[in-house]
Short mmCIF file of C-alpha atoms and ligand atoms in Angstrom, two decimals:
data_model
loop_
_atom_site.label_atom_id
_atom_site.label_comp_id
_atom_site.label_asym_id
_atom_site.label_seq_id
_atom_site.Cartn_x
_atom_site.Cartn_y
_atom_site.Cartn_z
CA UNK A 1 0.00 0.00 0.00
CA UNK A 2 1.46 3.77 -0.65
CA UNK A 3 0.04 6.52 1.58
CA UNK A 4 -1.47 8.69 -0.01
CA UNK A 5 -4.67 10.80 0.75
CA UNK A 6 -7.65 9.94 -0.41
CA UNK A 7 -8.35 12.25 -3.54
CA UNK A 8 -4.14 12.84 -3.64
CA UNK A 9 -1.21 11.30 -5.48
CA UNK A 10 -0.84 9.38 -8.31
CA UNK A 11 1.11 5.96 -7.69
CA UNK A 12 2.39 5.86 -11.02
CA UNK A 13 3.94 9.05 -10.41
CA UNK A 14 5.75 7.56 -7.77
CA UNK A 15 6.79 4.28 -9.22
CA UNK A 16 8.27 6.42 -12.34
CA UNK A 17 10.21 8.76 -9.90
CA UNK A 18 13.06 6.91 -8.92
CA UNK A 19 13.02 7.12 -5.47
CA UNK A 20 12.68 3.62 -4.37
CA UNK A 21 15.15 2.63 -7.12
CA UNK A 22 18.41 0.82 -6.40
CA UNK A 23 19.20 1.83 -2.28
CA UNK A 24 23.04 2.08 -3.34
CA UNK A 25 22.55 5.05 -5.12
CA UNK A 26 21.26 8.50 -3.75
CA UNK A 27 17.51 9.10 -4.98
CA UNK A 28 17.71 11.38 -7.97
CA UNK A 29 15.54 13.67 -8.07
CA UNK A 30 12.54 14.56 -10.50
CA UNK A 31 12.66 16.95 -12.94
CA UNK A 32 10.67 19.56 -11.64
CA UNK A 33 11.92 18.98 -8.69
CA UNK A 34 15.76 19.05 -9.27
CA UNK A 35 14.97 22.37 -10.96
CA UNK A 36 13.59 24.14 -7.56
CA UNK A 37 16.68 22.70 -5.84
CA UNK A 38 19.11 23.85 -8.08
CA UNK A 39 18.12 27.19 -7.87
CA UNK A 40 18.07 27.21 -3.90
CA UNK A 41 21.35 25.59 -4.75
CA UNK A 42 22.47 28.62 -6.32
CA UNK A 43 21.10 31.15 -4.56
CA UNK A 44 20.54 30.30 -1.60
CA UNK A 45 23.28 30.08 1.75
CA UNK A 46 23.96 26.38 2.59
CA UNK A 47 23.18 26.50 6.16
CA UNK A 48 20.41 24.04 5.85
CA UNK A 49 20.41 20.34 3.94
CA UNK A 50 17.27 19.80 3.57
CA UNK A 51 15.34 16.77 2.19
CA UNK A 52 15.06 17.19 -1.21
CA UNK A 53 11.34 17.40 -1.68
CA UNK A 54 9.78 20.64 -2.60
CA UNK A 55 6.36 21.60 -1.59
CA UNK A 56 3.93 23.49 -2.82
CA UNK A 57 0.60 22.60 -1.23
CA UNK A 58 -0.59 22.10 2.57
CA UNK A 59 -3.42 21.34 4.14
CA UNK A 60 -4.15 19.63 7.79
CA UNK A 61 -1.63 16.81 7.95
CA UNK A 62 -0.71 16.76 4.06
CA UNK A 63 1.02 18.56 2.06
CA UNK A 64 1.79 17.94 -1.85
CA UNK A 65 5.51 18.76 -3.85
CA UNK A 66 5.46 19.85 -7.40
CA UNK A 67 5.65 16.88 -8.87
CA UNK A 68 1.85 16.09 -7.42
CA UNK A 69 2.87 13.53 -4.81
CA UNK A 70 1.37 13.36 -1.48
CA UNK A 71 3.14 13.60 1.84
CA UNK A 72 2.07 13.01 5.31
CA UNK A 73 3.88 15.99 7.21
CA UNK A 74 5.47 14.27 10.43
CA UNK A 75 7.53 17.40 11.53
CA UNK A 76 4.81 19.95 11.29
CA UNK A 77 7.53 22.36 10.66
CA UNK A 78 9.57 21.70 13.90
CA UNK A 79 6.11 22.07 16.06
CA UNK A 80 5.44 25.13 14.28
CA UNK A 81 2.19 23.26 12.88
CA UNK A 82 0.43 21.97 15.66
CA UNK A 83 -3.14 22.91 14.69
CA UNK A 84 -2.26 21.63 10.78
CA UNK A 85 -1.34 23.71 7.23
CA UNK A 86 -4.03 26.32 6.67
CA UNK A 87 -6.48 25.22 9.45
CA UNK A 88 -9.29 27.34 8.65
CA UNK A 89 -10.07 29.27 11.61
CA UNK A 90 -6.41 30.39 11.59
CA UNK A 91 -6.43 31.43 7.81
CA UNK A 92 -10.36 33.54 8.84
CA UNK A 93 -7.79 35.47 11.37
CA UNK A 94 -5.78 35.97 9.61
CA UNK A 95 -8.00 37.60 6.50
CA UNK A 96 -10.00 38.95 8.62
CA UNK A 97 -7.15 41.18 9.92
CA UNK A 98 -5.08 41.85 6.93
CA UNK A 99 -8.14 43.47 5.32
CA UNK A 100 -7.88 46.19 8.31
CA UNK A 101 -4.58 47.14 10.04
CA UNK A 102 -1.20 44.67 9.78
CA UNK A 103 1.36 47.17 11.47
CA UNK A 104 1.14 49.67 14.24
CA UNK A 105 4.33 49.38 15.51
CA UNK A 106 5.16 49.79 19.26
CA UNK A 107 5.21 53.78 18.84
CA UNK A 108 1.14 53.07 19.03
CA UNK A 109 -0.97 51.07 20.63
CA UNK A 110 -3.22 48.58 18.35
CA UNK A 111 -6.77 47.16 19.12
CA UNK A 112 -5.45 43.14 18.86
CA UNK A 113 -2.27 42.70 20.95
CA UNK A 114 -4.20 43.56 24.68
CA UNK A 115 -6.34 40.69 23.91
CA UNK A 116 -3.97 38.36 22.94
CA UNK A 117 -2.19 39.27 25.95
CA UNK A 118 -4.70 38.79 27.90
CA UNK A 119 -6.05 35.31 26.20
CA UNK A 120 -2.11 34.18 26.56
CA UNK A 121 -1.88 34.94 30.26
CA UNK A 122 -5.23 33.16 31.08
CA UNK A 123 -4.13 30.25 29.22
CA UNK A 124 -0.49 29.88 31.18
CA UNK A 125 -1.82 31.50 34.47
CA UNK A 126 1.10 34.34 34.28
CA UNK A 127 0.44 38.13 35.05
CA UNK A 128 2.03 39.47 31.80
CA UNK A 129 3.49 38.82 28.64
CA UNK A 130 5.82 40.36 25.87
CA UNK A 131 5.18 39.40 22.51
CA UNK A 132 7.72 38.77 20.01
CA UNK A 133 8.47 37.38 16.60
CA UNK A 134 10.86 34.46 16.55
CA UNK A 135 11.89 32.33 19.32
CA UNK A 136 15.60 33.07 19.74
CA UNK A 137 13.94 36.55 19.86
CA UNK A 138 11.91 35.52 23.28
CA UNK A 139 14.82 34.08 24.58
CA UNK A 140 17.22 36.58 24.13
CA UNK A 141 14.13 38.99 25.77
CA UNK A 142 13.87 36.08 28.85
CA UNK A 143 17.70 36.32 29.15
CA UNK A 144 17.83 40.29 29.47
CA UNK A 145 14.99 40.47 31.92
CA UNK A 146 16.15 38.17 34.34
CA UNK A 147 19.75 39.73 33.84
CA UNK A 148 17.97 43.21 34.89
CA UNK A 149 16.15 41.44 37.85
CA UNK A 150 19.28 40.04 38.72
CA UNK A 151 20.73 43.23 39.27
CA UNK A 152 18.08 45.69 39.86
CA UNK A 153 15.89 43.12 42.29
CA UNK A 154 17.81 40.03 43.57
CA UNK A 155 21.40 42.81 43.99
CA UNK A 156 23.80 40.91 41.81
CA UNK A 157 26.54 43.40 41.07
CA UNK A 158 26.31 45.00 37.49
CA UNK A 159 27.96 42.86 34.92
CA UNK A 160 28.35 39.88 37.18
CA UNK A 161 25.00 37.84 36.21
CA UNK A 162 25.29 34.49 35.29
CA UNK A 163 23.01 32.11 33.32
CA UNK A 164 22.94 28.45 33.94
CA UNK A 165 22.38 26.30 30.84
CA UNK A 166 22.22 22.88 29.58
CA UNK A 167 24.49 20.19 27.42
CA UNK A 168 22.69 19.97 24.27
CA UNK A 169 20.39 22.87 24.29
CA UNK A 170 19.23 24.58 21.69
CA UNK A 171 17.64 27.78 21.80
CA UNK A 172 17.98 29.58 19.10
CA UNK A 173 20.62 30.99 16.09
CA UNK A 174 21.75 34.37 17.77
CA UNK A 175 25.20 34.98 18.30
CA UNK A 176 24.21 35.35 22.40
CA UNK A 177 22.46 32.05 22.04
CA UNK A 178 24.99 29.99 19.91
CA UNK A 179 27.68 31.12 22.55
CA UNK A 180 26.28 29.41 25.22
CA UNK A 181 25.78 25.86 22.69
CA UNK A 182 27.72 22.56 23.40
CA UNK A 183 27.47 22.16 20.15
CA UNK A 184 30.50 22.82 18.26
CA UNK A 185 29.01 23.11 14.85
CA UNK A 186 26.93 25.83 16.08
CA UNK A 187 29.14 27.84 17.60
CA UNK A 188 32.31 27.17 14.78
CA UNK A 189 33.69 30.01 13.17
CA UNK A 190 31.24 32.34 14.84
CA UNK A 191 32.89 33.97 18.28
CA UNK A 192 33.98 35.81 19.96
CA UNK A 193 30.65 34.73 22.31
CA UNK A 194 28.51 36.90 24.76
CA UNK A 195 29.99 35.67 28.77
CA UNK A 196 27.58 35.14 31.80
CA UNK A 197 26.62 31.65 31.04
CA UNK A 198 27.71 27.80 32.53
CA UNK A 199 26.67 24.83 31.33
CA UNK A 200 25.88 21.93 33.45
CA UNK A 201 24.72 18.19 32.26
CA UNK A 202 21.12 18.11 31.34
CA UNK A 203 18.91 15.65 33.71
CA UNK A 204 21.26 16.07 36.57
CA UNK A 205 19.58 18.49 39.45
CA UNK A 206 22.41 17.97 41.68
CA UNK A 207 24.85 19.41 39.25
CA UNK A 208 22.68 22.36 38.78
CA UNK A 209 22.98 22.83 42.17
CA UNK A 210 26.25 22.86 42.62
CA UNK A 211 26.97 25.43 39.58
CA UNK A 212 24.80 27.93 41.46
CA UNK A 213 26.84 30.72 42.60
CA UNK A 214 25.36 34.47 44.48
CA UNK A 215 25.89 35.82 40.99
CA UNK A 216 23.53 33.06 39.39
CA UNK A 217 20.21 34.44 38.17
CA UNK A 218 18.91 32.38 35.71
CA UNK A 219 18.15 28.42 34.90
CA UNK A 220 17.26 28.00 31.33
CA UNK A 221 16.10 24.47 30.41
CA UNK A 222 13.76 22.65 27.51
CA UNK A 223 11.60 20.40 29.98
CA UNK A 224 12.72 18.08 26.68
CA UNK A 225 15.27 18.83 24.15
CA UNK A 226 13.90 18.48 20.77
CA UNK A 227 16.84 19.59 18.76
CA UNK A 228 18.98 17.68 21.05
CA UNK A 229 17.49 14.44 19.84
CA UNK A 230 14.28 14.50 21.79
CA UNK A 231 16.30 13.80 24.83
CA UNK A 232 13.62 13.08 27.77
CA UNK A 233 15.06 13.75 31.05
CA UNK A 234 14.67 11.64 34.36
CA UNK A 235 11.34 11.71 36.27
CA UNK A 236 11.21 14.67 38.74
CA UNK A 237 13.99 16.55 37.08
CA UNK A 238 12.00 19.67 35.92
CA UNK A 239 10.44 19.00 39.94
CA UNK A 240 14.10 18.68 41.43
CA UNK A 241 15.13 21.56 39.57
CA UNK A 242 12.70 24.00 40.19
CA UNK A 243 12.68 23.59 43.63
CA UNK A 244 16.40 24.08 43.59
CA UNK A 245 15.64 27.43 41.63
CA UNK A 246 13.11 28.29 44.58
CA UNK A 247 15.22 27.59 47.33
CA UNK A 248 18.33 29.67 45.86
CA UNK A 249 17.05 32.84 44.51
CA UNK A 250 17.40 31.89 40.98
CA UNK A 251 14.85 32.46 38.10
CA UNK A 252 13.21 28.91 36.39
CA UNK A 253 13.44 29.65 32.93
CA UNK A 254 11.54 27.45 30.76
CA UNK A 255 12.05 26.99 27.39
CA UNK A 256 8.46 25.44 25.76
CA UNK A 257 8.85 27.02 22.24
CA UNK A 258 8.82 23.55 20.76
CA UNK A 259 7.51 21.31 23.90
CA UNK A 260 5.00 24.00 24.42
CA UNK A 261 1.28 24.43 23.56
CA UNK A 262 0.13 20.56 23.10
CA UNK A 263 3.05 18.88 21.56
CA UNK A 264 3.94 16.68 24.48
CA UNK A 265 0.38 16.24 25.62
CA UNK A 266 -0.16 18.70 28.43
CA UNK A 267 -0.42 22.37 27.28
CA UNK A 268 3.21 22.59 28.35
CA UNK A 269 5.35 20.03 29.18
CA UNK A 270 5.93 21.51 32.34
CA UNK A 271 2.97 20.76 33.31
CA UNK A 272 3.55 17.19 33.15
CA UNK A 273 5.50 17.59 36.82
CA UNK A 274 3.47 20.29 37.88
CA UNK A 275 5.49 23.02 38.04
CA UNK A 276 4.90 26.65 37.23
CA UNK A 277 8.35 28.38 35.46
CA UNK A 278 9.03 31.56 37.07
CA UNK A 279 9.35 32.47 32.99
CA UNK A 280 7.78 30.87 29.97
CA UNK A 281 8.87 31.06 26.66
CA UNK A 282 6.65 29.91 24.05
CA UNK A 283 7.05 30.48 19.87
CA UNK A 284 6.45 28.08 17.37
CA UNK A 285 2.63 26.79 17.35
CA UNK A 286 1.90 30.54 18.91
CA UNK A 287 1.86 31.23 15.29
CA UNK A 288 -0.07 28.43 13.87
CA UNK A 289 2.10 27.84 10.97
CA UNK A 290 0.89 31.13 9.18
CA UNK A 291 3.14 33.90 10.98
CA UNK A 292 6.09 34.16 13.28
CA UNK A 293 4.50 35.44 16.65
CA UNK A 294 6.80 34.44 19.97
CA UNK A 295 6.31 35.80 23.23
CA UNK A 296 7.67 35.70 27.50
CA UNK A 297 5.89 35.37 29.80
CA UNK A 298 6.33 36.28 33.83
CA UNK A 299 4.96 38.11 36.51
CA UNK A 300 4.56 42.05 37.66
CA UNK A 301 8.24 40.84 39.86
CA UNK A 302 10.38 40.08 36.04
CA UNK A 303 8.38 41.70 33.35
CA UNK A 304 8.26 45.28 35.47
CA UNK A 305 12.47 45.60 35.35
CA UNK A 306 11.31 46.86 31.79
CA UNK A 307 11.10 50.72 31.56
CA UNK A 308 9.98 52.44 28.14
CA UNK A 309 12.97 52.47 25.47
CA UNK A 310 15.06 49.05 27.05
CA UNK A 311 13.56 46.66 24.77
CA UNK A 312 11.49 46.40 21.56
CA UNK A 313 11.35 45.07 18.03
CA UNK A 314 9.42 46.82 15.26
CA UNK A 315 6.67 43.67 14.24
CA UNK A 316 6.45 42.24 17.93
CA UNK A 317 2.51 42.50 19.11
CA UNK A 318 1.61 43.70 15.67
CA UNK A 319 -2.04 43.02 15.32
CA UNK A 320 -2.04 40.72 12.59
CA UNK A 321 0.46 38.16 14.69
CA UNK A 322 -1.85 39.15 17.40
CA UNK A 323 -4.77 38.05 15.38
CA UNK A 324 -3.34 34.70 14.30
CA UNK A 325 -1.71 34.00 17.93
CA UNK A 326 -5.09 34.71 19.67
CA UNK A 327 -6.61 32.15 17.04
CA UNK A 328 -3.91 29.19 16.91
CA UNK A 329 -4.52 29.66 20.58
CA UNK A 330 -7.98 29.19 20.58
CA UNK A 331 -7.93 26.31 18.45
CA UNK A 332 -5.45 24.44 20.45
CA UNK A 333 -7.82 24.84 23.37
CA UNK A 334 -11.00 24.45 21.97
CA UNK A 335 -9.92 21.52 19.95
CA UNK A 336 -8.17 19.99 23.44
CA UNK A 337 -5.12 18.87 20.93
CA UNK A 338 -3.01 18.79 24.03
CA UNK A 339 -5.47 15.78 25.35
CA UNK A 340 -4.83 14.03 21.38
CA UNK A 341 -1.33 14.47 21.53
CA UNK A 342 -1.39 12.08 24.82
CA UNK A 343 -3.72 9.95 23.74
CA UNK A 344 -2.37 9.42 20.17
CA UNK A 345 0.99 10.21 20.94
CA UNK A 346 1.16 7.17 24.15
CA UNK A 347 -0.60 4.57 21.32
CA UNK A 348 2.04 5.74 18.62
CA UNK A 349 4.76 5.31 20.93
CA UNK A 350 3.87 1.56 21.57
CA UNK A 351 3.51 0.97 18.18
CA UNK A 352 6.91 2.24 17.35
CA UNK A 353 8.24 0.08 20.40
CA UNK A 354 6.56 -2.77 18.82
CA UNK A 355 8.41 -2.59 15.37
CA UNK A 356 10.91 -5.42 15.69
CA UNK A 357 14.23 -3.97 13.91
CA UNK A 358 18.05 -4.60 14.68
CA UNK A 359 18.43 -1.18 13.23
CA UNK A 360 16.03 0.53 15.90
CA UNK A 361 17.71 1.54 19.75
CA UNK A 362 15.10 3.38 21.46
CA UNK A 363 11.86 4.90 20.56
CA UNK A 364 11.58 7.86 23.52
CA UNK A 365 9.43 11.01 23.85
CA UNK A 366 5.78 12.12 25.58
CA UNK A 367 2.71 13.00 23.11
CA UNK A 368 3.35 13.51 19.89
CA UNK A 369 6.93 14.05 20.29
CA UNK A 370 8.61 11.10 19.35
CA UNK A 371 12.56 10.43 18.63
CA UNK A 372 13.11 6.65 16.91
CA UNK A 373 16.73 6.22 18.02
CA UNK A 374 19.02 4.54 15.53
CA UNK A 375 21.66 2.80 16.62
CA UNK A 376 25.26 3.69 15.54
CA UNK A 377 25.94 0.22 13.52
CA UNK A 378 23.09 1.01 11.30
CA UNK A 379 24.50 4.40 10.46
CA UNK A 380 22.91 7.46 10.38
CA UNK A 381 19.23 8.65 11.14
CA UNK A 382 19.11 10.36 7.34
CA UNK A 383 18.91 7.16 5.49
CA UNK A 384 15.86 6.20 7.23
CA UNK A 385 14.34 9.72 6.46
CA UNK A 386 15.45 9.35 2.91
CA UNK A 387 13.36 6.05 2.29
CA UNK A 388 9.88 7.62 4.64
CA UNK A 389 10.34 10.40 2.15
CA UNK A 390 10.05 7.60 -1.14
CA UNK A 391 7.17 6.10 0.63
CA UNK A 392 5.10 9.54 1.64
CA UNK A 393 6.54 9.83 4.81
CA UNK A 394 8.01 13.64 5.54
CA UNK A 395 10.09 13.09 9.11
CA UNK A 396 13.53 14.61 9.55
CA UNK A 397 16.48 13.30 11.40
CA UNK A 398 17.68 15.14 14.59
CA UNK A 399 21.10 14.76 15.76
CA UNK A 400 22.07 12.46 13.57
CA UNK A 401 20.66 9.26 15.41
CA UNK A 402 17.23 10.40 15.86
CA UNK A 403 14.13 10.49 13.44
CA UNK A 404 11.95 12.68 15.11
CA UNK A 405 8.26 11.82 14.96
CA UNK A 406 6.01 15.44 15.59
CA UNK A 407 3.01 15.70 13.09
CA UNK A 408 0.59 18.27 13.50
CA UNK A 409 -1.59 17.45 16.76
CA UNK A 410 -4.63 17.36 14.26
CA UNK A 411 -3.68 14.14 13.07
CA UNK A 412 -6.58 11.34 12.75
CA UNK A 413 -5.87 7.94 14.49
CA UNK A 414 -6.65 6.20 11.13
CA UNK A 415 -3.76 8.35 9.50
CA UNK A 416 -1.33 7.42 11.97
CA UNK A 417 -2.17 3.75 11.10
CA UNK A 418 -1.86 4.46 7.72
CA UNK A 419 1.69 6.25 8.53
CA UNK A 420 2.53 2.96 10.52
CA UNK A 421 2.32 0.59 7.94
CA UNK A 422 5.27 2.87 5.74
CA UNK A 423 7.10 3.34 8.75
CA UNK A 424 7.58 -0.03 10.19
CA UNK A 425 8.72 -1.72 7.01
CA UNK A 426 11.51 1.54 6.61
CA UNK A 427 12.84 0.84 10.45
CA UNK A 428 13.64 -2.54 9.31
CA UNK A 429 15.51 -1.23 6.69
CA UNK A 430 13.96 -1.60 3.93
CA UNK A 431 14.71 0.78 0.92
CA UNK A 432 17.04 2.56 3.19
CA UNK A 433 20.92 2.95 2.41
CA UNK A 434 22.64 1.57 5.06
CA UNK A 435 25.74 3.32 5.24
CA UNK A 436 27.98 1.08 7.39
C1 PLP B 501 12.95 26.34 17.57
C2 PLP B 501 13.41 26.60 18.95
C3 PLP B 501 13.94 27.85 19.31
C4 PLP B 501 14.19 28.96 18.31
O1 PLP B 501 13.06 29.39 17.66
P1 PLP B 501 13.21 30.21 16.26
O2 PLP B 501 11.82 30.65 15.96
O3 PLP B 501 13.77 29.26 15.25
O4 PLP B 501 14.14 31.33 16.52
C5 PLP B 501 14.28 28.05 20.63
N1 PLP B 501 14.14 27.07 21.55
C6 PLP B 501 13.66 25.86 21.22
C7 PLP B 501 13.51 24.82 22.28
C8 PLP B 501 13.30 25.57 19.90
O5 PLP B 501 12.87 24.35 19.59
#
């Protein structure tokens, strides 16, 4: 069987591409399609390989590449897609408010970004919020506040505030964020780096604890790493570690911009241990897929060290992000994906588990965040992606080892089954180049 949707792509189409051809040679690409990539080839920087599949079409969990084949979308655009391609309550938002204002701009106030304040604190139960566009954005905005409550509430001397961080974080592309990476690819060729930040192993509290020093004013930690590899850490460690915050005077900064707002079946994984961050920063699905709209939030104690002209950015809170965020927001309430991404995302899981595959090491995550862990003997993760791609399967390796499983938190049981059946025969290798 090929998965496809029901009214979608043509099988023939497929069989004539190529792509399951010999698995010793790499899958050339269709005409149409080598085109597109020649051109991003050319003009393009190289700081992304992507799959080489380009898309022109998306709707719910599917999305369709020039050549008129039919994918099911199991990234969702790093968690960027939780409510699905184009869902139509997002796309009425957003029409609805590009036919009256787009842009204000900070220097005036504009009728949508009080309400989506509002509808975001009620949703996370803090007192305020800053909106933003991109998530390195928030967290460079989370990092400067609780520097500035640092010093101008907790009495760390100026220029003295550290950061504690994690191994294998990732939290954005800045040069501030990249600095504080223990990833050297990141970080080559791009110093000299921003100070004020230590790194401590991620999933160990007690190490945390001991890297907390008077000048220490900020934890920042993904309650699971994503880019990392989908790393889960130990029971109680988000627990452990906020109490540990608590007890020493040091701001819990959690980092939900892709664990955030369903994807890990609570409405943030943080809530999976119970614990309230002292700051939130959320991104990604904020946007629904349709516009960049990021945001932090805290209470009165962080977000007040703020004073007119310290902070700002030109499109953050501009009232057509505001429109979209207030929608994506509503949708991932209304439509409880946070309660599907548990229950599909816990029967997925044990599915994948069940797969019997030498090539196959561990199958980890919570909701519909799922890493498929392949072990080292069987090569790389990208083979694996490479052959889901051939059989309609869009999933992206992470980390080299990992194929992360994320699609949007719309998903249908039925299409998961369907997803299943071109999944399990890929994990035991078939189609795929092993490269060892
Ligand atoms: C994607 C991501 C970011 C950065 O968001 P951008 O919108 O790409 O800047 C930060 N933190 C985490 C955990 C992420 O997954």
């Amino acid at each position: 069987m090929t998965l496809s949707q029901p009214s979608g792509s043509d099988p023939d189409a497929r069989a004539s591409s190529g792509l399951r051809s010999d698995p010793g040679a790499p899958p050339a690409a269709p005409a149409a399609t080598a085109a597109f990539l020649d051109e991003a080839d050319r003009y393009s920087a190289h700081n992304y390989k992507p799959l080489p599949v380009v898309l022109e079409w998306g709707e719910g969990v599917w999305v369709r590449d020039v050549e008129g084949r039919t994918y099911l979308d199991m990234l969702a655009a790093y968690s960027a897609l939780n409510q699905g391609h184009r869902h139509p309550a997002i796309m009425e938002a957003l029409r609805e408010q590009a036919e009256r204002i787009t842009l204000t701009s900070r220097a005036f106030h504009n009728d949508q970004m009080g309400a989506f304040l509002r509808e975001l604190c009620a949703a996370t139960g803090f007192q305020k919020a800053l909106p933003m566009n991109t998530g390195a954005e928030a967290v460079e905005t989370a990092i400067k506040m609780v520097r500035k409550w640092g010093y101008t509430v907790k009495g760390v001397p100026e220029g003295q505030a550290e950061i504690i961080v994690c191994t294998g974080n990732f939290a954005g592309r800045t040069t501030t964020i990249v600095g504080f990476s223990s990833e050297e690819a990141y970080k080559a060729g791009f110093g000299p780096f921003t100070p004020g930040f230590r790194i401590v192993p991620y999933g160990d509290a007690r190490a945390l604890e001991e890297a907390i020093t008077p000048n220490t004013v900020g934890f920042l930690v993904e309650p699971i790493q994503g880019e990392g590899g989908v790393v889960v850490p130990p029971d109680r460690y988000l627990a452990c570690t906020r109490e540990i915050c608590r007890d020493r005077g040091v701001a819990f900064m959690a980092d939900e911009i892709q664990t955030g707002l369903g994807r890990t079946g609570r409405l943030f994984c943080c809530d999976w241990e119970d614990i309230r961050p002292d700051v939130l920063i959320v991104g990604k699905a904020l946007g629904g897929g349709v516009y960049p709209v990021s945001a932090v939030l805290a209470d009165a104690e962080y977000m007040d060290v703020f004073r007119p002209g310290d902070h700002g950015s030109t499109f953050g809170g501009n009232p057509l992000g505001a429109a979209v965020a207030r929608a994506s927001l509503r949708v991932i309430l209304e439509e409880e994906l946070p309660r599907r991404s548990d229950e599909l995302g816990s029967w997925f899981m044990d599915e994948l588990r069940a797969v019997a595959s030498p090539h196959v090491e561990e199958v980890r995550g919570k909701g519909l965040m799922i890493g498929v862990v392949i072990r080292e003997a069987s090569g790389p993760a990208r083979p694996f992606c490479e052959a889901l791609m051939a059989r309609g399967i869009l999933a992206k390796e992470t980390h080299h080892q990992v194929i992360r499983f994320a699609p949007p938190l719309v998903i249908q049981r039925s299409e998961l089954e369907r997803a299943l059946e071109e999944i399990a025969p890929v994990l035991r290798g078939e189609g795929v180049r092993l490269q060892s």
